[in-house]
Amino acid sequence: MKVAVLGDIHGNLTGLEAVVADAQEAGVEEYWLMGDELMPGPSHVQILDQLDSLPYTVRLRGNWEDSYLKARAGIYPRKSSLDLFVYRQSQHLDGFLNDSHRQEIQARPLYLHRKVGPLRFNLSHHLPQKNWGRDLVPPFEQADLNVLFAQDEADVAIFAHSHVQGLLYTEKGQLVLNPGSVGQPYFPWDTLRQDLRAQYLLLEIDDSGLAQIDFRKVAYDVDLEIKRALDAPIPYFDFYQQLMKTGIRLSNDPDYLASYHQQRGTQKEVEDYFGIDF
């Protein structure tokens, strides 16, 4: 059986379309969707519809899904310019989703344990009981991988979240895989970061185990994705254009982000929409 593992699409429909076309050409029979499907990219319902049409057996809830739901409920943190960024993104997304979308997103699990052929898999967006944070964002200690096996005994763990493709082993020799990111690939090393092709993981599982582990990178039309963002239009368009071109997140600079919000009156806009005080 061939399985495509997709994570961290982040609203990038153009990247997703290229990845699905590549997976279909490779003869993929099943999809595992690892979360963070929407935001900050321009596409939302189109991505949900595309994913709904796939023969998936796993669909996890990522931290951005939870961030949207918590912002909508007014219970997301309100301490920093990055928190305000999340609220503003959630405000934009909220205009496109309906109650059915929200109920389906809320119902997704954080973690699943699956047996395929002779292998047992632990699947989570980040950690089994925590889909946010930097626990397994490089650099981290090898011992930190053990938490991926805390829920169930397994042979292989797969997590997303870090946007960094990887193959690792625990101290006991269990295999840990990360599919990278469809919509926002990332490399800590500057030279490697120039490769911004969409990423996913293709697994071939047979009666003996993992016959093939294929870290796929798929070229797509970045200019089309930027045009989609401009036509949408989305908040923080210049942030998204920079991200698509360079892999650099301007939202990671708190001083720049705070100044950006102040110039545009973002705080009041968010407070008025959600009925909160920031």
mmCIF file of C-alpha atoms in Angstrom:
data_model
loop_
_atom_site.group_PDB
_atom_site.id
_atom_site.type_symbol
_atom_site.label_atom_id
_atom_site.label_comp_id
_atom_site.label_asym_id
_atom_site.label_seq_id
_atom_site.Cartn_x
_atom_site.Cartn_y
_atom_site.Cartn_z
ATOM 1 C CA MET A 1 0.000 0.000 0.000
ATOM 2 C CA LYS A 2 1.164 3.522 -0.803
ATOM 3 C CA VAL A 3 0.364 6.261 1.713
ATOM 4 C CA ALA A 4 0.848 10.004 1.241
ATOM 5 C CA VAL A 5 1.465 11.911 4.477
ATOM 6 C CA LEU A 6 0.576 15.615 4.151
ATOM 7 C CA GLY A 7 1.072 18.264 6.802
ATOM 8 C CA ASP A 8 1.071 22.024 7.271
ATOM 9 C CA ILE A 9 -0.708 23.157 4.116
ATOM 10 C CA HIS A 10 -1.421 26.545 5.720
ATOM 11 C CA GLY A 11 -3.841 27.831 3.128
ATOM 12 C CA ASN A 12 -1.541 27.218 0.145
ATOM 13 C CA LEU A 13 -3.879 25.723 -2.442
ATOM 14 C CA THR A 14 -1.355 25.902 -5.289
ATOM 15 C CA GLY A 15 1.153 23.832 -3.347
ATOM 16 C CA LEU A 16 -1.546 21.351 -2.332
ATOM 17 C CA GLU A 17 -2.743 20.897 -5.911
ATOM 18 C CA ALA A 18 0.808 20.095 -7.036
ATOM 19 C CA VAL A 19 1.332 17.612 -4.203
ATOM 20 C CA VAL A 20 -1.958 15.794 -4.817
ATOM 21 C CA ALA A 21 -1.184 15.538 -8.549
ATOM 22 C CA ASP A 22 2.241 14.089 -7.721
ATOM 23 C CA ALA A 23 0.761 11.620 -5.233
ATOM 24 C CA GLN A 24 -1.892 10.482 -7.682
ATOM 25 C CA GLU A 25 0.728 9.930 -10.377
ATOM 26 C CA ALA A 26 2.713 7.831 -7.879
ATOM 27 C CA GLY A 27 -0.315 5.609 -7.287
ATOM 28 C CA VAL A 28 -1.109 6.657 -3.722
ATOM 29 C CA GLU A 29 -4.062 4.735 -2.265
ATOM 30 C CA GLU A 30 -4.460 6.447 1.107
ATOM 31 C CA TYR A 31 -3.746 9.851 2.674
ATOM 32 C CA TRP A 32 -2.804 10.777 6.226
ATOM 33 C CA LEU A 33 -3.537 14.455 6.888
ATOM 34 C CA MET A 34 -1.476 15.780 9.779
ATOM 35 C CA GLY A 35 -3.130 19.147 10.491
ATOM 36 C CA ASP A 36 -2.629 22.897 9.991
ATOM 37 C CA GLU A 37 -4.631 22.990 6.778
ATOM 38 C CA LEU A 38 -5.623 26.684 6.819
ATOM 39 C CA MET A 39 -4.072 30.116 7.505
ATOM 40 C CA PRO A 40 -2.212 32.279 6.688
ATOM 41 C CA GLY A 41 -2.583 31.489 2.984
ATOM 42 C CA PRO A 42 -5.483 32.739 0.842
ATOM 43 C CA SER A 43 -7.429 29.496 0.326
ATOM 44 C CA HIS A 44 -9.836 27.939 2.820
ATOM 45 C CA VAL A 45 -13.038 26.245 1.627
ATOM 46 C CA GLN A 46 -11.271 25.197 -1.596
ATOM 47 C CA ILE A 47 -8.643 23.376 0.469
ATOM 48 C CA LEU A 48 -11.238 21.737 2.702
ATOM 49 C CA ASP A 49 -13.145 20.564 -0.378
ATOM 50 C CA GLN A 50 -9.981 19.215 -1.995
ATOM 51 C CA LEU A 51 -9.020 17.285 1.127
ATOM 52 C CA ASP A 52 -12.574 16.026 1.642
ATOM 53 C CA SER A 53 -12.378 14.433 -1.814
ATOM 54 C CA LEU A 54 -9.251 12.429 -1.006
ATOM 55 C CA PRO A 55 -9.314 8.827 0.296
ATOM 56 C CA TYR A 56 -7.900 9.795 3.691
ATOM 57 C CA THR A 57 -7.980 7.582 6.785
ATOM 58 C CA VAL A 58 -6.248 10.033 9.150
ATOM 59 C CA ARG A 59 -7.122 13.701 9.632
ATOM 60 C CA LEU A 60 -5.644 15.388 12.693
ATOM 61 C CA ARG A 61 -6.302 18.773 14.283
ATOM 62 C CA GLY A 62 -3.275 21.057 14.175
ATOM 63 C CA ASN A 63 -2.430 24.013 16.366
ATOM 64 C CA TRP A 64 -3.700 26.524 13.775
ATOM 65 C CA GLU A 65 -7.105 24.834 13.760
ATOM 66 C CA ASP A 66 -7.195 25.119 17.538
ATOM 67 C CA SER A 67 -5.958 28.721 17.380
ATOM 68 C CA TYR A 68 -8.861 29.652 15.108
ATOM 69 C CA LEU A 69 -11.440 27.930 17.322
ATOM 70 C CA LYS A 70 -10.025 29.519 20.476
ATOM 71 C CA ALA A 71 -9.818 32.976 18.912
ATOM 72 C CA ARG A 72 -13.421 32.692 17.803
ATOM 73 C CA ALA A 73 -14.373 31.773 21.386
ATOM 74 C CA GLY A 74 -12.277 34.662 22.734
ATOM 75 C CA ILE A 75 -10.058 32.340 24.772
ATOM 76 C CA TYR A 76 -6.854 32.491 22.724
ATOM 77 C CA PRO A 77 -4.077 34.360 24.611
ATOM 78 C CA ARG A 78 -4.042 38.147 24.280
ATOM 79 C CA LYS A 79 -0.546 39.099 25.372
ATOM 80 C CA SER A 80 1.635 39.744 22.334
ATOM 81 C CA SER A 81 1.700 41.100 18.804
ATOM 82 C CA LEU A 82 1.869 37.499 17.583
ATOM 83 C CA ASP A 83 -1.368 36.737 19.456
ATOM 84 C CA LEU A 84 -2.971 39.710 17.697
ATOM 85 C CA PHE A 85 -1.678 38.314 14.394
ATOM 86 C CA VAL A 86 -3.504 35.044 15.096
ATOM 87 C CA TYR A 87 -6.725 36.854 15.992
ATOM 88 C CA ARG A 88 -6.598 38.902 12.782
ATOM 89 C CA GLN A 89 -5.973 35.790 10.685
ATOM 90 C CA SER A 90 -8.850 34.051 12.444
ATOM 91 C CA GLN A 91 -11.142 37.026 11.825
ATOM 92 C CA HIS A 92 -10.463 36.778 8.095
ATOM 93 C CA LEU A 93 -11.002 33.000 8.015
ATOM 94 C CA ASP A 94 -14.210 33.255 10.029
ATOM 95 C CA GLY A 95 -15.981 34.966 7.155
ATOM 96 C CA PHE A 96 -15.648 31.862 4.976
ATOM 97 C CA LEU A 97 -16.325 28.917 7.294
ATOM 98 C CA ASN A 98 -19.739 27.811 8.522
ATOM 99 C CA ASP A 99 -20.857 25.857 11.582
ATOM 100 C CA SER A 100 -20.525 22.562 9.734
ATOM 101 C CA HIS A 101 -16.879 23.313 8.933
ATOM 102 C CA ARG A 102 -16.198 24.286 12.527
ATOM 103 C CA GLN A 103 -17.854 21.197 13.978
ATOM 104 C CA GLU A 104 -15.858 18.930 11.669
ATOM 105 C CA ILE A 105 -12.601 20.665 12.595
ATOM 106 C CA GLN A 106 -13.378 20.464 16.318
ATOM 107 C CA ALA A 107 -14.119 16.733 16.028
ATOM 108 C CA ARG A 108 -10.706 15.861 14.606
ATOM 109 C CA PRO A 109 -8.370 14.043 17.008
ATOM 110 C CA LEU A 110 -4.957 15.268 18.114
ATOM 111 C CA TYR A 111 -3.508 11.778 17.917
ATOM 112 C CA LEU A 112 -4.163 8.389 16.345
ATOM 113 C CA HIS A 113 -2.569 4.946 16.687
ATOM 114 C CA ARG A 114 -2.768 2.758 13.602
ATOM 115 C CA LYS A 115 -1.538 -0.685 12.591
ATOM 116 C CA VAL A 116 -0.710 -1.120 8.907
ATOM 117 C CA GLY A 117 0.764 -4.429 7.809
ATOM 118 C CA PRO A 118 3.260 -5.489 10.473
ATOM 119 C CA LEU A 119 3.887 -1.931 11.711
ATOM 120 C CA ARG A 120 2.338 0.143 14.482
ATOM 121 C CA PHE A 121 2.203 3.902 13.883
ATOM 122 C CA ASN A 122 1.732 6.772 16.338
ATOM 123 C CA LEU A 123 0.457 9.828 14.464
ATOM 124 C CA SER A 124 0.262 13.360 15.863
ATOM 125 C CA HIS A 125 0.480 16.908 14.588
ATOM 126 C CA HIS A 126 3.139 17.655 17.206
ATOM 127 C CA LEU A 127 3.007 15.739 20.499
ATOM 128 C CA PRO A 128 0.256 13.187 21.170
ATOM 129 C CA GLN A 129 -1.554 15.417 23.686
ATOM 130 C CA LYS A 130 -0.178 18.824 22.671
ATOM 131 C CA ASN A 131 -0.352 20.060 19.094
ATOM 132 C CA TRP A 132 1.456 23.377 19.742
ATOM 133 C CA GLY A 133 4.830 24.514 21.096
ATOM 134 C CA ARG A 134 8.470 24.067 20.182
ATOM 135 C CA ASP A 135 9.218 20.766 21.938
ATOM 136 C CA LEU A 136 10.269 19.033 18.697
ATOM 137 C CA VAL A 137 11.249 22.081 16.674
ATOM 138 C CA PRO A 138 15.026 21.875 16.036
ATOM 139 C CA PRO A 139 17.225 21.924 17.989
ATOM 140 C CA PHE A 140 15.979 19.360 20.490
ATOM 141 C CA GLU A 141 17.460 16.445 22.412
ATOM 142 C CA GLN A 142 17.160 12.909 21.086
ATOM 143 C CA ALA A 143 15.484 11.874 24.351
ATOM 144 C CA ASP A 144 12.666 14.326 23.571
ATOM 145 C CA LEU A 145 11.476 11.946 20.837
ATOM 146 C CA ASN A 146 10.367 9.448 23.478
ATOM 147 C CA VAL A 147 7.183 11.439 24.162
ATOM 148 C CA LEU A 148 5.902 10.405 20.720
ATOM 149 C CA PHE A 149 5.671 6.837 22.044
ATOM 150 C CA ALA A 150 4.216 7.627 25.459
ATOM 151 C CA GLN A 151 0.584 6.925 24.509
ATOM 152 C CA ASP A 152 1.004 3.577 22.744
ATOM 153 C CA GLU A 153 3.812 1.180 22.033
ATOM 154 C CA ALA A 154 4.715 1.595 18.362
ATOM 155 C CA ASP A 155 7.393 1.021 15.773
ATOM 156 C CA VAL A 156 7.070 4.317 13.906
ATOM 157 C CA ALA A 157 5.956 7.790 14.954
ATOM 158 C CA ILE A 158 5.064 10.526 12.492
ATOM 159 C CA PHE A 159 4.632 14.164 13.475
ATOM 160 C CA ALA A 160 4.461 17.407 11.486
ATOM 161 C CA HIS A 161 4.381 20.945 12.946
ATOM 162 C CA SER A 162 8.081 21.839 12.612
ATOM 163 C CA HIS A 163 7.882 22.158 8.771
ATOM 164 C CA VAL A 164 11.229 20.333 8.642
ATOM 165 C CA GLN A 165 11.399 17.027 6.774
ATOM 166 C CA GLY A 166 13.240 14.431 8.775
ATOM 167 C CA LEU A 167 14.092 10.825 9.549
ATOM 168 C CA LEU A 168 15.231 10.129 13.103
ATOM 169 C CA TYR A 169 15.540 7.250 15.559
ATOM 170 C CA THR A 170 14.834 7.085 19.274
ATOM 171 C CA GLU A 171 17.432 5.735 21.686
ATOM 172 C CA LYS A 172 15.628 2.381 21.446
ATOM 173 C CA GLY A 173 15.709 2.424 17.658
ATOM 174 C CA GLN A 174 12.092 3.331 16.898
ATOM 175 C CA LEU A 175 11.677 5.274 13.675
ATOM 176 C CA VAL A 176 10.465 8.895 13.682
ATOM 177 C CA LEU A 177 9.408 10.643 10.458
ATOM 178 C CA ASN A 178 8.337 14.179 9.583
ATOM 179 C CA PRO A 179 6.737 14.886 6.176
ATOM 180 C CA GLY A 180 7.760 18.554 6.116
ATOM 181 C CA SER A 181 5.277 21.179 4.964
ATOM 182 C CA VAL A 182 3.140 21.403 1.841
ATOM 183 C CA GLY A 183 2.551 25.128 2.167
ATOM 184 C CA GLN A 184 5.482 26.554 4.137
ATOM 185 C CA PRO A 185 8.616 24.369 3.868
ATOM 186 C CA TYR A 186 11.397 25.451 6.181
ATOM 187 C CA PHE A 187 15.096 24.766 6.675
ATOM 188 C CA PRO A 188 17.082 26.299 9.546
ATOM 189 C CA TRP A 189 20.192 26.303 7.330
ATOM 190 C CA ASP A 190 20.248 29.320 4.970
ATOM 191 C CA THR A 191 21.436 27.547 1.823
ATOM 192 C CA LEU A 192 18.925 24.712 2.154
ATOM 193 C CA ARG A 193 16.160 27.256 2.752
ATOM 194 C CA GLN A 194 16.411 28.347 -0.882
ATOM 195 C CA ASP A 195 14.523 25.156 -1.810
ATOM 196 C CA LEU A 196 10.873 26.094 -1.244
ATOM 197 C CA ARG A 197 9.204 23.287 -3.160
ATOM 198 C CA ALA A 198 6.112 21.767 -1.530
ATOM 199 C CA GLN A 199 6.969 18.776 0.645
ATOM 200 C CA TYR A 200 5.235 15.566 1.632
ATOM 201 C CA LEU A 201 6.080 11.996 2.593
ATOM 202 C CA LEU A 202 5.338 8.946 0.459
ATOM 203 C CA LEU A 203 5.370 5.606 2.244
ATOM 204 C CA GLU A 204 5.138 2.163 0.677
ATOM 205 C CA ILE A 205 4.114 -0.446 3.226
ATOM 206 C CA ASP A 206 4.166 -4.160 2.458
ATOM 207 C CA ASP A 207 4.011 -7.388 4.431
ATOM 208 C CA SER A 208 7.623 -6.986 5.557
ATOM 209 C CA GLY A 209 7.363 -3.377 6.704
ATOM 210 C CA LEU A 210 8.394 -0.087 5.106
ATOM 211 C CA ALA A 211 9.483 -0.960 1.586
ATOM 212 C CA GLN A 212 10.035 2.685 0.702
ATOM 213 C CA ILE A 213 10.372 6.009 2.536
ATOM 214 C CA ASP A 214 10.293 8.811 -0.018
ATOM 215 C CA PHE A 215 10.643 12.451 1.033
ATOM 216 C CA ARG A 216 8.999 14.195 -1.891
ATOM 217 C CA LYS A 217 9.544 17.796 -3.029
ATOM 218 C CA VAL A 218 7.202 19.150 -5.683
ATOM 219 C CA ALA A 219 7.685 22.351 -7.661
ATOM 220 C CA TYR A 220 4.632 24.563 -8.072
ATOM 221 C CA ASP A 221 3.733 27.995 -9.431
ATOM 222 C CA VAL A 222 4.644 30.328 -6.566
ATOM 223 C CA ASP A 223 3.621 33.400 -8.573
ATOM 224 C CA LEU A 224 0.138 31.920 -8.989
ATOM 225 C CA GLU A 225 -0.104 31.391 -5.230
ATOM 226 C CA ILE A 226 0.940 34.998 -4.612
ATOM 227 C CA LYS A 227 -1.658 36.182 -7.156
ATOM 228 C CA ARG A 228 -4.314 34.163 -5.341
ATOM 229 C CA ALA A 229 -3.299 35.904 -2.111
ATOM 230 C CA LEU A 230 -3.471 39.320 -3.774
ATOM 231 C CA ASP A 231 -6.847 38.616 -5.347
ATOM 232 C CA ALA A 232 -8.337 37.237 -2.119
ATOM 233 C CA PRO A 233 -7.219 39.669 -0.600
ATOM 234 C CA ILE A 234 -5.710 38.448 2.647
ATOM 235 C CA PRO A 235 -4.477 40.380 5.673
ATOM 236 C CA TYR A 236 -0.680 40.550 5.844
ATOM 237 C CA PHE A 237 -0.321 40.079 2.088
ATOM 238 C CA ASP A 238 3.244 41.423 2.135
ATOM 239 C CA PHE A 239 4.106 38.929 4.881
ATOM 240 C CA TYR A 240 2.783 36.076 2.756
ATOM 241 C CA GLN A 241 4.569 37.221 -0.386
ATOM 242 C CA GLN A 242 7.853 37.353 1.538
ATOM 243 C CA LEU A 243 7.211 33.893 2.963
ATOM 244 C CA MET A 244 6.500 32.393 -0.455
ATOM 245 C CA LYS A 245 9.608 33.960 -1.988
ATOM 246 C CA THR A 246 12.150 33.477 0.816
ATOM 247 C CA GLY A 247 10.777 31.128 3.474
ATOM 248 C CA ILE A 248 11.205 33.924 6.055
ATOM 249 C CA ARG A 249 8.328 34.708 8.430
ATOM 250 C CA LEU A 250 8.077 38.430 9.129
ATOM 251 C CA SER A 251 5.586 37.585 11.870
ATOM 252 C CA ASN A 252 8.478 36.189 13.920
ATOM 253 C CA ASP A 253 9.796 39.752 14.424
ATOM 254 C CA PRO A 254 7.719 41.114 17.351
ATOM 255 C CA ASP A 255 8.856 44.728 16.965
ATOM 256 C CA TYR A 256 8.059 44.813 13.247
ATOM 257 C CA LEU A 257 4.731 43.105 13.861
ATOM 258 C CA ALA A 258 3.756 45.533 16.628
ATOM 259 C CA SER A 259 4.577 48.514 14.405
ATOM 260 C CA TYR A 260 2.609 47.000 11.530
ATOM 261 C CA HIS A 261 -0.455 46.552 13.732
ATOM 262 C CA GLN A 262 -0.218 50.065 15.129
ATOM 263 C CA GLN A 263 -0.093 51.622 11.674
ATOM 264 C CA ARG A 264 -3.187 49.719 10.547
ATOM 265 C CA GLY A 265 -5.329 49.852 13.671
ATOM 266 C CA THR A 266 -5.435 46.062 13.863
ATOM 267 C CA GLN A 267 -6.073 45.911 17.599
ATOM 268 C CA LYS A 268 -9.308 47.898 17.451
ATOM 269 C CA GLU A 269 -10.496 45.961 14.411
ATOM 270 C CA VAL A 270 -9.967 42.662 16.215
ATOM 271 C CA GLU A 271 -11.508 43.902 19.462
ATOM 272 C CA ASP A 272 -14.610 45.138 17.651
ATOM 273 C CA TYR A 273 -15.035 41.902 15.694
ATOM 274 C CA PHE A 274 -14.567 39.460 18.567
ATOM 275 C CA GLY A 275 -15.973 41.677 21.329
ATOM 276 C CA ILE A 276 -12.811 41.399 23.439
ATOM 277 C CA ASP A 277 -10.251 43.676 25.055
ATOM 278 C CA PHE A 278 -6.673 43.127 23.994
#
